[in-house]
Short mmCIF file of C-alpha atoms and ligand atoms in Angstrom, two decimals:
data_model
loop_
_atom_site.label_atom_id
_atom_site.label_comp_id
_atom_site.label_asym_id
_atom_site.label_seq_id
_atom_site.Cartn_x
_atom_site.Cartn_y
_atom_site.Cartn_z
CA UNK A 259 -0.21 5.04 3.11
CA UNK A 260 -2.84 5.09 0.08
CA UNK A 261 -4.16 1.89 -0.76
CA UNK A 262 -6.85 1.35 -3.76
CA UNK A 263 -9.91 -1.30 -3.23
CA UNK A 264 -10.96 -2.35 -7.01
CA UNK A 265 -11.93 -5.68 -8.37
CA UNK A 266 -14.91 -6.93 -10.69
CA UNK A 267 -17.95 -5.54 -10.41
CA UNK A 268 -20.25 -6.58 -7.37
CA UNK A 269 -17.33 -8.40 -5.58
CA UNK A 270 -17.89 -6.57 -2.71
CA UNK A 271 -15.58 -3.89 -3.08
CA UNK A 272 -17.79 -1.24 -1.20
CA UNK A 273 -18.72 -3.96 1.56
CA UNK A 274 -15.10 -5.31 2.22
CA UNK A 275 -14.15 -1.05 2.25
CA UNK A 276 -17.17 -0.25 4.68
CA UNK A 277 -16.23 -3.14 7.08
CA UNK A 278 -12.33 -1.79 7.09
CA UNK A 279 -13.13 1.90 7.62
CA UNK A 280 -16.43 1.62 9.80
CA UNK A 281 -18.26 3.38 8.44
CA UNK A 282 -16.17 6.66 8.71
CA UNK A 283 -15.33 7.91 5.41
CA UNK A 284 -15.78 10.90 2.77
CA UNK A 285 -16.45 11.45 -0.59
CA UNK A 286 -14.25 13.24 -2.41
CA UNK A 287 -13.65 14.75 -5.97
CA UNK A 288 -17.35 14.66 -7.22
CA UNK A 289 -17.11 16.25 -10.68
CA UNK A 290 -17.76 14.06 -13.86
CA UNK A 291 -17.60 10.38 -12.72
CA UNK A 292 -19.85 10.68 -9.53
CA UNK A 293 -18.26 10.80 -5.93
CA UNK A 294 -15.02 8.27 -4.74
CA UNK A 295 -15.40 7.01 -1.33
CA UNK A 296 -11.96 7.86 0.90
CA UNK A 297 -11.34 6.21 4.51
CA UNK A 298 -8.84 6.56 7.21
CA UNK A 299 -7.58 3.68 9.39
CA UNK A 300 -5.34 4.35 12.18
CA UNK A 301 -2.57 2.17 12.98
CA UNK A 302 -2.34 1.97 16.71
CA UNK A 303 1.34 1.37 17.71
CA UNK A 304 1.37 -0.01 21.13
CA UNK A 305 4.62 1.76 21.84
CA UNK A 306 3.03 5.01 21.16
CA UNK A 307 0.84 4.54 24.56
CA UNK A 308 4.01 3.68 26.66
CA UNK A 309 6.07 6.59 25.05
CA UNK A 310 2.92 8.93 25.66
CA UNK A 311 3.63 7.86 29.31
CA UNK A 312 7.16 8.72 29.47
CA UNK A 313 6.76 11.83 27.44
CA UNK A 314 3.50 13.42 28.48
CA UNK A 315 3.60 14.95 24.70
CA UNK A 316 0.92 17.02 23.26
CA UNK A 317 -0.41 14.74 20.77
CA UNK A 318 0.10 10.85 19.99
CA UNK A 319 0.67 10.71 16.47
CA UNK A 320 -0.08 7.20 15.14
CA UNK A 321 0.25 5.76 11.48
CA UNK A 322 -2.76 5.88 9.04
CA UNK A 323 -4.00 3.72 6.10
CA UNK A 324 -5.57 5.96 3.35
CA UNK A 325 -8.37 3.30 1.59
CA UNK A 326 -9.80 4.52 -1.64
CA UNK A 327 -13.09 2.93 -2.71
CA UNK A 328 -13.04 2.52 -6.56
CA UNK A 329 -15.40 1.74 -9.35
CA UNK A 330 -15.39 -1.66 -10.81
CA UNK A 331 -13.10 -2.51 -13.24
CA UNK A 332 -14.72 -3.19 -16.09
CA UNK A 333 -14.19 -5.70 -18.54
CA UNK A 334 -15.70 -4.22 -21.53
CA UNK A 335 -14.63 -0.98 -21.32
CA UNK A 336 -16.27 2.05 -23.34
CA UNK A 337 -13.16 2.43 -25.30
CA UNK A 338 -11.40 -0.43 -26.41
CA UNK A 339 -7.87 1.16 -26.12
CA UNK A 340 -7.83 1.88 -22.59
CA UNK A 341 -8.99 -0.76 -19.71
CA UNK A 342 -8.71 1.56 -17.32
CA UNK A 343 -10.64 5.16 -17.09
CA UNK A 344 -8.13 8.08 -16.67
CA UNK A 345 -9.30 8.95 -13.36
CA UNK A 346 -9.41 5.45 -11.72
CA UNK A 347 -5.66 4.92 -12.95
CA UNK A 348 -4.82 8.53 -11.32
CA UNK A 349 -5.73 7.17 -8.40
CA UNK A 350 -4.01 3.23 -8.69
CA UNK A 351 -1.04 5.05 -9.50
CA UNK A 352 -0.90 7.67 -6.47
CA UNK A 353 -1.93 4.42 -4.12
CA UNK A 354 0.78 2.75 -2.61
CA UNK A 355 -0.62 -0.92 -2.89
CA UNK A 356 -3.64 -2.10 -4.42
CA UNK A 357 -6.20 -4.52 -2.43
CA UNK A 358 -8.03 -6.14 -4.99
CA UNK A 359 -11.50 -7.69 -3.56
CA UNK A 360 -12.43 -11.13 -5.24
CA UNK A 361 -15.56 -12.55 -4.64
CA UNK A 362 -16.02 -16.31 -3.12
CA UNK A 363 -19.42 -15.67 -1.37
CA UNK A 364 -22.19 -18.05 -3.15
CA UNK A 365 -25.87 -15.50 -4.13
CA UNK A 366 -28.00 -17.19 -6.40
CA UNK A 367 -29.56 -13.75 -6.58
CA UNK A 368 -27.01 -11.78 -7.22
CA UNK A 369 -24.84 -12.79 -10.96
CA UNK A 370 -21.61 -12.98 -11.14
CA UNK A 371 -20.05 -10.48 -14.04
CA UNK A 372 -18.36 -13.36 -15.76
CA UNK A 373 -20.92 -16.44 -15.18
CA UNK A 374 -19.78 -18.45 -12.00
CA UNK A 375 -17.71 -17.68 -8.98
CA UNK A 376 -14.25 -18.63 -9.66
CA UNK A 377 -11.99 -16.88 -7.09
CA UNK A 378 -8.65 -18.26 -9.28
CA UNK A 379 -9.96 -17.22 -12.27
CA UNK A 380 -11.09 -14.11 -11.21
CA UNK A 381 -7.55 -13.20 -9.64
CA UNK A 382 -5.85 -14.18 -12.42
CA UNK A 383 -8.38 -11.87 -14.69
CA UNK A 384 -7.65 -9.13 -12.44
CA UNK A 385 -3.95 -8.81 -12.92
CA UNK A 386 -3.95 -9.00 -16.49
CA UNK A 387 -6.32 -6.00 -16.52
CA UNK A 388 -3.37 -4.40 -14.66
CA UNK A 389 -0.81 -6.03 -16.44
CA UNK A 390 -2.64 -4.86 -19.96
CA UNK A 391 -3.27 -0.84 -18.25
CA UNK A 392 0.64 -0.98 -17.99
CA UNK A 393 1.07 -2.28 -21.33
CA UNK A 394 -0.73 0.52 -22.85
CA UNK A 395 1.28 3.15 -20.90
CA UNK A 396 4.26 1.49 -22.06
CA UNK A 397 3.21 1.17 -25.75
CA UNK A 398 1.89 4.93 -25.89
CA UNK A 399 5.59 5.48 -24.07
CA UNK A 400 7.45 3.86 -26.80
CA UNK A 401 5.94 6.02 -29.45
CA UNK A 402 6.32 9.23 -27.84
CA UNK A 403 10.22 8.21 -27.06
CA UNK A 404 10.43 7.19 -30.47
CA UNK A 405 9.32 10.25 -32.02
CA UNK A 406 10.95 12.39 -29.95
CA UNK A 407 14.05 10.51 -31.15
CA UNK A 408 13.63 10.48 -34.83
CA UNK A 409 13.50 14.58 -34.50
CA UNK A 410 16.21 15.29 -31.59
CA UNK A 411 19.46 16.08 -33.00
CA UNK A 412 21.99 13.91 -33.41
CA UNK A 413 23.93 15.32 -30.07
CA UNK A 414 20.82 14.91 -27.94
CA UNK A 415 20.34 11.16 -28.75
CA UNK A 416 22.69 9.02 -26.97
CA UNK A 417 20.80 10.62 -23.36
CA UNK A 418 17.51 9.61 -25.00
CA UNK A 419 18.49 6.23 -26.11
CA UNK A 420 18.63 4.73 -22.58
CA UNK A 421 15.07 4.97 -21.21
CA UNK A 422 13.52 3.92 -24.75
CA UNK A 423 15.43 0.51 -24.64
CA UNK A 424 14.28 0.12 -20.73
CA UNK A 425 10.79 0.89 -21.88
CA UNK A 426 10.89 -1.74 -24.96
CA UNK A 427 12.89 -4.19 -22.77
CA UNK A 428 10.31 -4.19 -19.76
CA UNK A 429 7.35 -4.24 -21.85
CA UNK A 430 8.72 -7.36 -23.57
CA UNK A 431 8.60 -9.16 -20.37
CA UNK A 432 5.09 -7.81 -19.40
CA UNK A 433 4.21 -9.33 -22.83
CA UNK A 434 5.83 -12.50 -21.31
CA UNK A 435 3.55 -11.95 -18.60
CA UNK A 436 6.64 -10.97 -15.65
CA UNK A 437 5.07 -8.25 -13.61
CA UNK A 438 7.64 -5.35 -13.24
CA UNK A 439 8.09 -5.81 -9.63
CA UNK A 440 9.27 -9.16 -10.49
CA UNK A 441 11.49 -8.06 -13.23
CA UNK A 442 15.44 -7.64 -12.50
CA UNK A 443 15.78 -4.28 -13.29
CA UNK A 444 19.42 -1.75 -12.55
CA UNK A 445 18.70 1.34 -10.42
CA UNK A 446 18.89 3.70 -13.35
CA UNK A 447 16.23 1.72 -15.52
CA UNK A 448 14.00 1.49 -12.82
CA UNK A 449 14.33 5.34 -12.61
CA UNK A 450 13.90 6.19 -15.92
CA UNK A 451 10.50 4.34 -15.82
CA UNK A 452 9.93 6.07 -12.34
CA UNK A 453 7.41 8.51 -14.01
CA UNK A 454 5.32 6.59 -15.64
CA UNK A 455 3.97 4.85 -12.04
CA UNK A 456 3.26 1.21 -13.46
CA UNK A 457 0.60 -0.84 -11.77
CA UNK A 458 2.28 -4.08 -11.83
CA UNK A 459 5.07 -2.40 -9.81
CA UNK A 460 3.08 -1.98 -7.00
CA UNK A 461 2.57 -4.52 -4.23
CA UNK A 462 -1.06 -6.33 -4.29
CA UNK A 463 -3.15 -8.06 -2.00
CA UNK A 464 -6.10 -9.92 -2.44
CA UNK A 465 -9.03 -9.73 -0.20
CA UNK A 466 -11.04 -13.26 -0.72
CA UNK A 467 -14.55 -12.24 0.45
CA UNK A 468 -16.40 -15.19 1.45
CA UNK A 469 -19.52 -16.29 2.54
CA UNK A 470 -20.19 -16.55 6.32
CA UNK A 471 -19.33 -20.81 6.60
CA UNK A 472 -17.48 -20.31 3.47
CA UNK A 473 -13.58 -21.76 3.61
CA UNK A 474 -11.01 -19.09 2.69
CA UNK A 475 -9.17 -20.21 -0.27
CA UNK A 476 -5.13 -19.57 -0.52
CA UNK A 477 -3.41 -18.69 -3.39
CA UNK A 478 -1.34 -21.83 -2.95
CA UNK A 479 -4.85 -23.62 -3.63
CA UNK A 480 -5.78 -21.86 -6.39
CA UNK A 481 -2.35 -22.68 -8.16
CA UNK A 482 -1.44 -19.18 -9.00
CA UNK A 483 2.23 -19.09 -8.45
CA UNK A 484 4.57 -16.26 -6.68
CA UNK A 485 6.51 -16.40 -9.53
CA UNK A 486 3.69 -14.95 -12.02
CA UNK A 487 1.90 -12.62 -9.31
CA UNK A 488 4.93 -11.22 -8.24
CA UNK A 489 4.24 -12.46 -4.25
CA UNK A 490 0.65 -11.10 -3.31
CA UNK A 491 -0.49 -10.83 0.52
CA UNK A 492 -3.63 -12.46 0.95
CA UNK A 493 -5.74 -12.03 3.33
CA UNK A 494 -9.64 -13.63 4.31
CA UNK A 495 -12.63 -11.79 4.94
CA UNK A 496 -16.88 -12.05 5.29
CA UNK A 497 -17.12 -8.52 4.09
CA UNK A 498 -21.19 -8.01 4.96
CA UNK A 499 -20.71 -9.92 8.51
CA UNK A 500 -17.38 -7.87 9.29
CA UNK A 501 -19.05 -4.93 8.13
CA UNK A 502 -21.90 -5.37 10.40
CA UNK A 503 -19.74 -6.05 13.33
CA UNK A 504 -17.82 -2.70 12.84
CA UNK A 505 -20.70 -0.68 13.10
CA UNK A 506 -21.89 -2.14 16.67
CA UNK A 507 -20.72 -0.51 20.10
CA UNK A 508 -17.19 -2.92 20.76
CA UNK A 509 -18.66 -4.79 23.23
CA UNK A 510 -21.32 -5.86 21.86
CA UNK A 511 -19.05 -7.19 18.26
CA UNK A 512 -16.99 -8.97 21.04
CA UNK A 513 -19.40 -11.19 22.02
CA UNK A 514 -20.93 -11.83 18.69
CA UNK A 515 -17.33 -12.21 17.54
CA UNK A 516 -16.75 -14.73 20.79
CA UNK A 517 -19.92 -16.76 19.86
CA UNK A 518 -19.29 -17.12 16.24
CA UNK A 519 -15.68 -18.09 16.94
CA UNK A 520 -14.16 -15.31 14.91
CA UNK A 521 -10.83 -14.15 15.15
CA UNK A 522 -9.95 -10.43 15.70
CA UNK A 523 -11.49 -7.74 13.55
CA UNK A 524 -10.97 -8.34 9.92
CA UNK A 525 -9.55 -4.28 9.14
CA UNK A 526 -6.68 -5.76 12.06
CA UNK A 527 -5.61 -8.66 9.84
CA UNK A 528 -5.87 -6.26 6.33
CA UNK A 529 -3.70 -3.45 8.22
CA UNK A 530 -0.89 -6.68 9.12
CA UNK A 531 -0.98 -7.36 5.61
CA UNK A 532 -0.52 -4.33 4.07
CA UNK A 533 2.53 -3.74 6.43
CA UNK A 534 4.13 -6.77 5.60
CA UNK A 535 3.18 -6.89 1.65
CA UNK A 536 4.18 -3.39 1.31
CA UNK A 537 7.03 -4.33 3.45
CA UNK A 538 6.94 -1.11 5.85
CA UNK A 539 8.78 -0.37 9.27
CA UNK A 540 8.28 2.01 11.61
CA UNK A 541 10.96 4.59 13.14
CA UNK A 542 9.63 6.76 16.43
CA UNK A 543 10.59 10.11 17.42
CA UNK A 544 9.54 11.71 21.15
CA UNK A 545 9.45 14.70 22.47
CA UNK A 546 7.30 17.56 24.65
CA UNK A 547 4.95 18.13 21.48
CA UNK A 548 4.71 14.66 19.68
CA UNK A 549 5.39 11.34 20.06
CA UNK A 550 4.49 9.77 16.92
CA UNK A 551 5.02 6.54 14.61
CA UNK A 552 6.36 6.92 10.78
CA UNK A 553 5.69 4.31 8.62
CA UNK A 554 8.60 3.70 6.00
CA UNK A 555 10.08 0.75 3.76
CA UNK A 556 11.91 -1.63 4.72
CA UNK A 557 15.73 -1.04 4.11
CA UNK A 558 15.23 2.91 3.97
CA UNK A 559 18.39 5.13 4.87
CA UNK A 560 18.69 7.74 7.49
CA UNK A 561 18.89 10.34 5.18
CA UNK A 562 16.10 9.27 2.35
CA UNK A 563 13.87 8.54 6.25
CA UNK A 564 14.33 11.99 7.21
CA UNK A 565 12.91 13.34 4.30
CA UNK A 566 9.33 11.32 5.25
CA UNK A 567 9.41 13.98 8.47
CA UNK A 568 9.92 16.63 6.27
CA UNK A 569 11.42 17.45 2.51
CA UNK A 570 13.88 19.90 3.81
CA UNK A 571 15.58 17.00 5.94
CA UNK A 572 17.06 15.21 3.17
CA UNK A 573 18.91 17.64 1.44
CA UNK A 574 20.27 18.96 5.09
CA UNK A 575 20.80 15.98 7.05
CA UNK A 576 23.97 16.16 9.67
CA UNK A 577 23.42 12.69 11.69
CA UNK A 578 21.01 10.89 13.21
CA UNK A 579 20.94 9.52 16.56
CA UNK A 580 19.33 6.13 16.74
CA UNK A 581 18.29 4.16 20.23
CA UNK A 582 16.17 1.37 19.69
CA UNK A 583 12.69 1.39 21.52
CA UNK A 584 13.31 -1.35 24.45
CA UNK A 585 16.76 0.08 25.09
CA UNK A 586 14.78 3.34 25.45
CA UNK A 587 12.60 1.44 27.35
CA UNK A 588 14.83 -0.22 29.62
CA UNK A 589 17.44 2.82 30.02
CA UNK A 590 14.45 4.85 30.96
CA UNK A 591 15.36 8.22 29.13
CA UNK A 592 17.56 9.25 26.07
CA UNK A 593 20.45 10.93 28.44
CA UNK A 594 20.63 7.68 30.37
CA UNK A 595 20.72 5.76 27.02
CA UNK A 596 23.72 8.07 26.16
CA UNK A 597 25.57 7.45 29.40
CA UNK A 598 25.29 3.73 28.82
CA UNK A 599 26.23 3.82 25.28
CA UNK A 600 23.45 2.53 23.30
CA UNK A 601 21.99 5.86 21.69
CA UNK A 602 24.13 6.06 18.56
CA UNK A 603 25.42 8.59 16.20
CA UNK A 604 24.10 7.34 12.53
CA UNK A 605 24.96 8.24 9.24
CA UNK A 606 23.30 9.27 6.02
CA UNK A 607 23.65 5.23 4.96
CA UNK A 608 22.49 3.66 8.42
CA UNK A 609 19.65 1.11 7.92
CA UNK A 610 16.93 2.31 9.42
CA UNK A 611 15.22 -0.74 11.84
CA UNK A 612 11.65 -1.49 13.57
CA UNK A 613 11.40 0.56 16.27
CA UNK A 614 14.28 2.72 16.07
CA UNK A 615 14.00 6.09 18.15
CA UNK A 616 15.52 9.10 15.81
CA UNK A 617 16.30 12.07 16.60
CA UNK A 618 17.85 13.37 12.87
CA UNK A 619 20.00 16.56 13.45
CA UNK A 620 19.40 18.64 10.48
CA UNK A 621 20.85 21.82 8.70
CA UNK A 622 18.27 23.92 7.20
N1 GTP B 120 -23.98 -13.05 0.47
C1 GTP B 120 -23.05 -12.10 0.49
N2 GTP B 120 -23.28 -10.98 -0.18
C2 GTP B 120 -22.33 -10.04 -0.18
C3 GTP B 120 -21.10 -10.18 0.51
N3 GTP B 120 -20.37 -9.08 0.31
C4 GTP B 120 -21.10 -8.27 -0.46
N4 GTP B 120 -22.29 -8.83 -0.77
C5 GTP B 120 -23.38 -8.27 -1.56
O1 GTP B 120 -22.94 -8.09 -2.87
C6 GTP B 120 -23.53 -6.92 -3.43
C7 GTP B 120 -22.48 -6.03 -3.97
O2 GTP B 120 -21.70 -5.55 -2.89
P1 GTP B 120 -20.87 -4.20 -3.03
O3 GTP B 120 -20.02 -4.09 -1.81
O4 GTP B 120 -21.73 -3.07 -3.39
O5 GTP B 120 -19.96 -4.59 -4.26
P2 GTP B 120 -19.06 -3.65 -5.15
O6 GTP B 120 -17.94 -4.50 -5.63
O7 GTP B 120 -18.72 -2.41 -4.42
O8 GTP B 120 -20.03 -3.32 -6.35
P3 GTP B 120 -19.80 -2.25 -7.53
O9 GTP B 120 -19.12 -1.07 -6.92
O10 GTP B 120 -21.15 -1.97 -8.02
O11 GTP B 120 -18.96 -2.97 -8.51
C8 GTP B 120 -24.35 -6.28 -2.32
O12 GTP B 120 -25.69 -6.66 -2.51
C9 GTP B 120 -23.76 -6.89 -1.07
O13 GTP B 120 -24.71 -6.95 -0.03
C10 GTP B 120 -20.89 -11.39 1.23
O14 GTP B 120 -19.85 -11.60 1.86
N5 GTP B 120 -21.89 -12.32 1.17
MG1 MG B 121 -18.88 -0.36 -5.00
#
């Protein structure tokens, strides 16, 4: 899972991304713009240690949080036409969910982009910047579609017709200020704008980085409604302490964590939000080689689940058979779970659940 850190400039964005990756990340793609900053988070699946037991495998195969350090967004961009520079939107559009840092954290020294902290304002500013980025796709859409229109011939128009009016009719309601992901959109207008990878359909979560005795506001407190945002995850941090922390030996963070009275590592909280704002699962398969965890939506099929093992799996899936961890657990093997009746033969529709053990028989 790729998830983008932006926000304002000087909110903290490298701090909050340092204290969730440790220190343990990579530049990558250097040319032009200077170097991005990528870091991996593992997702440690407690199941995956008692499977390892059962299974011996070769490797343990747990799930990973891509987090992609960005540039600031700025607010007076270089070219009034597009908020957004080409290469941070590449990479907001590949992420799956965006964590958008807003500073709380008081620094006489250090200014504030737009005057004086304001964590409500500051969220709202933010999601019109990504609101006004989709807007701009949208409006550079409906020309193209139009154009295209006014010289297809007349037999080729009624397929093109469909995906202009979804264009004009969801950037109508972006103009209304309705985020797409809050939009009621069919299944074939949400495909035809499939391509174009709008920002406001992705799932964001807002990092509040406050000062060390610093209260951690709610978006509840700030008044900015689930109706307008869409439903954000939210989630409390002291960046510069919490990055601190995760560069000390464990031990060590454990007792300064004990004697400050902090909770549990801030990058444990982010990854719990993430899961539930993205709204992810995770199926299990075993075996000899790997036991291993695979993150997918919530509400994914068998068959569309298959394809996240590989892309082959889709197109040949026979069946899947489905036990569900503690009945794996408890049965003590997947033959015993047979003989009693509780490993399953699935179809291409079965809802995949939590914690479900697959095995997907596949023609290819
Ligand atoms: N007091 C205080 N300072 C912080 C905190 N978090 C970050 N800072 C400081 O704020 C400044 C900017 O932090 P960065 O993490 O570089 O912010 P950024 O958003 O990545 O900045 P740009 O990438 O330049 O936009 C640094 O001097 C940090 O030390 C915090 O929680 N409290
Ligand atoms: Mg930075």
């Amino acid at each position: 899972m790729d998830i983008a850190v932006i926000g304002l400039p000087q909110s903290g964005k490298s701090t909050v991304f340092g204290a969730l990756t440790a220190g343990h990340s990579t530049s990558t793609g250097g040319a032009g713009a200077g170097p991005l900053q990528v870091g991996v988070v593992k997702v440690l699946d407690p199941r995956l240690a008692v499977l390892d037991g059962m299974y011996h495998p070769k490797k343990v195969i747990h799930a990973e949080i891509k987090f992609w350090d960005l540039p600031p967004i700025d607010r007076e961009p270089a070219s009034a036409n597009q908020v957004l520079s080409g290469r941070q939107r590449n990479i907001l559009q590949a992420a799956d969910a965006l964590l958008l840092v807003v500073r709380v954290f008081e620094d006489p020294a250090l200014l504030h982009p737009l005057g004086s902290v304001d964590p409500g304002r500051d969220v709202t500013v933010l999601l019109e910047e990504l609101a006004l980025a989709d807007l701009q796709a949208l409006e550079g859409a409906e020309k193209r579609l139009s154009d295209g229109l006014s010289k297809a011939k007349p037999a080729e128009r009624p397929a093109m017709i469909p995906q202009l009016e979804t264009v004009k009719k969801v950037k109508a309601a972006l103009e209304e200020g309705i985020p797409m992901k809050s939009q009621t959109l069919t299944q074939s207008e949400t495909m035809a704008l499939v391509d174009f990878q709008l920002l406001t359909a992705k799932p964001v979560m807002i990092a509040f980085n406050v000062g060390e005795s610093d209260p951690v506001p709610t978006l509840d407190g700030l008044g900015i409604s689930a109706d307008v945002s869409g439903g954000l995850g939210e989630v409390g941090l002291c960046a510069k302490l919490e990055e601190d922390l995760s560069l000390m030996e464990a031990e060590e963070a454990d007792e300064f964590r004990e004697s400050m009275g902090l909770e549990e590592p801030a990058v444990e909280r982010v990854k719990q939000v993430c899961y539930n704002t993205v709204g992810l699962v995770s199926f299990l398969t075993v075996g000899e080689d790997e036991v291993r965890a695979w993150p997918v939506p919530t509400g994914i099929v068998a068959q569309t689940a298959a394809g996240t093992i590989h892309t082959d799996f889709t197109r040949g899936f026979i069946r899947a058979e489905v036990i569900a961890y503690d009945d794996l657990i408890r049965c003590g093997s997947l033959a015993q779970g047979r003989k009693e009746g509780v490993l399953r033969s699935e179809g291409k529709t079965y809802e995949v659940k939590d914690g479900d053990v697959i095995n997907f028989l596949v023609n290819t």
